[in-house]
Amino acid sequence: DIQMTQSPPSLSASLGDKVTITCQASQNINKYIAWYQQKPGKAPRLLIRYTSTLESGTPSRFSGSGSGRDYSFSISNVESEDIASYYCLQYVNLYTFGAGTKLELK
Amino acid sequence: AVQLVESGGGLVQPKESLKISCAASGFTFSNAAMYWVRQAPGKGLEWVARIRTKPNNYATYYADSVKGRFTISRDDSKSMVYLQMDNLKTEDTAMYYCTDRLGARGYWGQGVMVTVSS
């Protein structure tokens, strides 16, 4: 089974900051990583698939990059509506979510 | 409009069974693989199970944590997907979501709560 190590578990940011979340897979996942946003009491929402492809409706301040085992997700110019939890997901071999990152306002 | 509506959750005791359902509408259900994802209170997301379509022999896949205890099934004539959960453990307590995609744009239900407690 593929494990996904996501960090940090929590982030504190000011409006306008840039934040970065990383996920490391236990093996090469060939860019098959997606990033989800989840707000309290809501189902997850897909933001990015296949490492860096923004889904329709995802603001351009969100971005993703990486290859092999190492991937990152960034939000530039954090806005208040971005306060949420974020999860990576590998989908090259079944499915594994990272443990999540809770983004809070400083 | 696409809708996924879960039902059947509740409070059960350890080692008991429960079957939850997800009713789909607004898309060609028989063409879609379906998934269950769960989230324990205050915890992260966990993929639980997947079922493929008829051309793929309704192949099923499970997370190690539920293999041998949970069974995913579907009824294309009713646009329903089910999760039969046997020998439930306290660690199965979670909100259970159904979705038609993982790793791609898809639709999610609102979730159904399953609580396993004595």
Coordinates of C-alpha atoms in Angstrom, one line a residue:
Chain A
D1 CA 0.0 0.0 0.0
I2 CA 1.1 3.5 -0.7
Q3 CA 1.5 5.9 2.3
M4 CA 1.2 9.6 2.0
T5 CA 3.0 11.8 4.5
Q6 CA 1.5 15.3 4.5
S7 CA 2.9 18.3 6.3
P8 CA 2.5 20.4 8.2
P9 CA -0.6 19.3 10.2
S10 CA -1.6 22.9 10.7
L11 CA -0.7 26.3 9.3
S12 CA -1.3 29.8 10.5
A13 CA -1.3 32.5 7.9
S14 CA -2.2 36.2 7.5
L15 CA -4.3 37.4 4.6
G16 CA -2.1 37.9 1.6
D17 CA 0.5 35.3 2.7
K18 CA 1.8 32.5 0.6
V19 CA 1.5 29.0 2.1
T20 CA 2.8 25.7 1.0
I21 CA 1.8 22.1 1.9
T22 CA 3.8 19.1 1.0
C23 CA 3.0 15.4 0.5
Q24 CA 5.6 12.7 0.2
A25 CA 4.5 9.3 -1.2
S26 CA 6.1 6.0 0.0
Q27 CA 6.8 5.3 -3.7
N28 CA 6.7 7.0 -7.1
I29 CA 3.1 7.9 -7.8
N30 CA 3.8 9.3 -11.3
K31 CA 2.1 12.6 -10.7
Y32 CA -1.2 11.0 -9.8
I33 CA -1.9 13.3 -6.9
A34 CA -4.9 15.5 -6.3
W35 CA -5.6 18.2 -3.7
Y36 CA -8.9 18.6 -1.9
Q37 CA -10.3 21.5 0.2
Q38 CA -12.7 20.7 3.0
K39 CA -14.7 23.2 5.0
P40 CA -16.3 22.2 8.3
G41 CA -19.5 20.2 7.8
K42 CA -19.0 20.0 4.1
A43 CA -17.9 17.4 1.6
P44 CA -14.4 17.7 0.1
R45 CA -14.0 19.8 -3.0
L46 CA -11.4 18.9 -5.7
L47 CA -9.1 21.8 -6.4
I48 CA -6.2 20.2 -8.4
R49 CA -5.7 16.9 -10.1
Y50 CA -2.7 15.2 -11.8
T51 CA -0.3 17.3 -9.7
S52 CA -0.9 20.7 -11.3
T53 CA -4.2 20.7 -13.3
L54 CA -6.6 23.2 -11.8
E55 CA -10.2 22.2 -11.8
S56 CA -12.7 24.5 -13.3
G57 CA -13.6 27.1 -10.8
T58 CA -10.3 26.8 -8.8
P59 CA -8.8 30.3 -8.4
S60 CA -5.4 30.8 -10.0
R61 CA -3.8 31.6 -6.6
F62 CA -3.9 27.8 -6.0
S63 CA -1.1 25.7 -7.6
G64 CA 0.5 22.3 -7.4
S65 CA 3.9 20.8 -8.5
G66 CA 6.1 17.9 -8.0
S67 CA 7.2 14.5 -9.4
G68 CA 8.2 11.1 -8.3
R69 CA 7.5 10.9 -4.6
D70 CA 7.5 14.6 -3.6
Y71 CA 4.7 17.0 -4.2
S72 CA 3.6 20.4 -3.0
F73 CA 0.5 22.6 -3.0
S74 CA 0.6 26.3 -2.6
I75 CA -1.8 29.2 -2.1
S76 CA -0.5 32.6 -2.9
N77 CA -2.3 35.6 -1.5
V78 CA -4.3 33.7 1.1
E79 CA -7.9 35.0 1.3
S80 CA -10.4 34.5 4.1
E81 CA -12.4 32.0 2.0
D82 CA -9.3 29.7 1.9
I83 CA -9.6 28.9 5.6
A84 CA -10.2 25.2 5.5
S85 CA -8.5 21.8 5.7
Y86 CA -6.5 20.5 2.7
Y87 CA -5.8 16.9 1.8
C88 CA -3.6 15.3 -0.8
L89 CA -4.8 12.1 -2.5
Q90 CA -2.7 9.5 -4.4
Y91 CA -4.7 7.6 -7.0
V92 CA -2.1 5.7 -8.9
N93 CA -2.7 2.5 -6.9
L94 CA -6.1 2.5 -5.1
Y95 CA -6.4 5.6 -3.0
T96 CA -4.6 7.1 -0.1
F97 CA -5.3 10.5 1.5
G98 CA -2.7 12.5 3.4
A99 CA -3.5 13.2 7.1
G100 CA -4.6 16.8 6.2
T101 CA -3.5 20.3 6.9
K102 CA -5.7 22.8 8.7
L103 CA -5.2 26.4 7.5
E104 CA -6.0 29.0 10.1
L105 CA -5.8 32.8 10.2
K106 CA -3.1 34.3 12.2
Chain B
A1 CA -28.9 18.3 -11.3
V2 CA -26.6 15.5 -10.0
Q3 CA -27.5 14.4 -6.5
L4 CA -26.1 11.8 -4.2
V5 CA -28.0 11.2 -1.0
E6 CA -26.8 8.8 1.7
S7 CA -29.1 7.2 4.2
G8 CA -29.2 4.4 6.8
G9 CA -26.7 5.6 9.4
G10 CA -27.2 5.4 13.1
L11 CA -25.9 4.1 16.4
V12 CA -24.9 0.4 16.6
Q13 CA -23.0 -1.7 19.1
P14 CA -19.6 -3.2 18.4
K15 CA -19.7 -6.4 16.4
E16 CA -23.1 -5.5 15.0
S17 CA -23.9 -4.9 11.3
L18 CA -25.3 -1.9 9.4
K19 CA -26.1 -1.3 5.8
I20 CA -25.9 2.3 4.4
S21 CA -27.2 3.4 1.1
C22 CA -26.5 6.1 -1.5
A23 CA -29.2 7.1 -4.0
A24 CA -27.9 8.7 -7.2
S25 CA -29.7 10.9 -9.7
G26 CA -29.0 13.3 -12.5
F27 CA -26.4 11.2 -14.4
T28 CA -26.0 7.8 -16.0
F29 CA -25.3 5.8 -12.9
S30 CA -24.6 2.5 -14.6
N31 CA -21.6 4.2 -16.4
A32 CA -20.0 5.4 -13.1
A33 CA -17.6 3.7 -10.7
M34 CA -18.8 4.5 -7.2
Y35 CA -16.8 5.1 -4.0
W36 CA -17.3 5.3 -0.2
V37 CA -15.0 7.7 1.8
R38 CA -15.2 8.2 5.5
Q39 CA -14.1 10.7 8.1
A40 CA -13.9 10.0 11.8
P41 CA -14.9 12.9 14.1
G42 CA -12.2 15.5 14.0
K43 CA -10.0 13.3 11.8
G44 CA -9.0 13.2 8.1
L45 CA -10.4 11.5 5.1
E46 CA -10.1 7.8 4.4
W47 CA -11.0 5.9 1.2
V48 CA -13.1 2.9 2.1
A49 CA -14.3 1.1 -1.0
R50 CA -14.8 1.2 -4.7
I51 CA -17.1 -0.6 -7.1
R52 CA -16.6 -0.6 -10.9
T53 CA -19.3 -0.9 -13.6
K54 CA -20.9 -3.9 -15.3
P55 CA -18.4 -4.0 -18.2
N56 CA -15.7 -4.2 -15.5
N57 CA -17.6 -7.1 -13.8
Y58 CA -18.5 -4.9 -10.9
A59 CA -15.0 -5.4 -9.5
T60 CA -14.6 -4.2 -5.9
Y61 CA -11.7 -2.9 -4.0
Y62 CA -11.3 -2.2 -0.2
A63 CA -9.1 -0.4 2.2
D64 CA -7.1 -2.8 4.4
S65 CA -8.9 -1.4 7.5
V66 CA -12.3 -2.8 6.3
K67 CA -11.3 -5.7 4.1
G68 CA -13.3 -8.8 5.0
R69 CA -15.8 -6.8 7.1
F70 CA -17.4 -4.4 4.6
T71 CA -19.0 -5.2 1.3
I72 CA -19.8 -2.6 -1.4
S73 CA -22.5 -3.4 -3.9
R74 CA -24.7 -1.6 -6.4
D75 CA -28.1 -1.8 -8.1
D76 CA -28.0 -0.1 -11.4
S77 CA -31.7 -0.5 -11.9
K78 CA -32.3 1.6 -8.8
S79 CA -29.2 3.9 -9.2
M80 CA -28.2 2.8 -5.7
V81 CA -24.8 2.0 -4.1
Y82 CA -24.6 0.2 -0.8
L83 CA -22.1 -0.5 2.0
Q84 CA -22.8 -3.5 4.1
M85 CA -20.7 -3.2 7.3
D86 CA -20.3 -6.2 9.4
N87 CA -18.4 -6.8 12.7
L88 CA -18.3 -3.1 13.3
K89 CA -15.7 -1.7 15.6
T90 CA -15.6 1.6 17.5
E91 CA -13.0 2.9 15.1
D92 CA -15.5 2.6 12.3
T93 CA -17.4 5.6 13.8
A94 CA -17.4 8.2 11.1
M95 CA -19.3 10.3 8.6
Y96 CA -19.6 8.1 5.4
Y97 CA -19.7 9.9 2.0
C98 CA -20.4 8.4 -1.4
T99 CA -18.9 9.9 -4.4
D100 CA -18.6 9.1 -8.1
R101 CA -15.0 10.2 -8.6
L102 CA -11.7 10.3 -6.8
G103 CA -8.9 12.2 -8.3
A104 CA -11.2 13.8 -10.8
R105 CA -14.1 16.2 -10.7
G106 CA -17.0 14.5 -9.2
Y107 CA -20.0 14.7 -7.0
W108 CA -20.3 14.0 -3.3
G109 CA -23.3 13.3 -1.0
Q110 CA -23.8 15.1 2.2
G111 CA -22.7 12.1 4.3
V112 CA -24.3 9.8 6.7
M113 CA -23.1 9.3 10.3
V114 CA -22.4 5.9 11.7
T115 CA -21.6 5.6 15.4
V116 CA -20.3 2.4 16.9
S117 CA -20.5 2.4 20.6
S118 CA -21.6 0.2 23.5

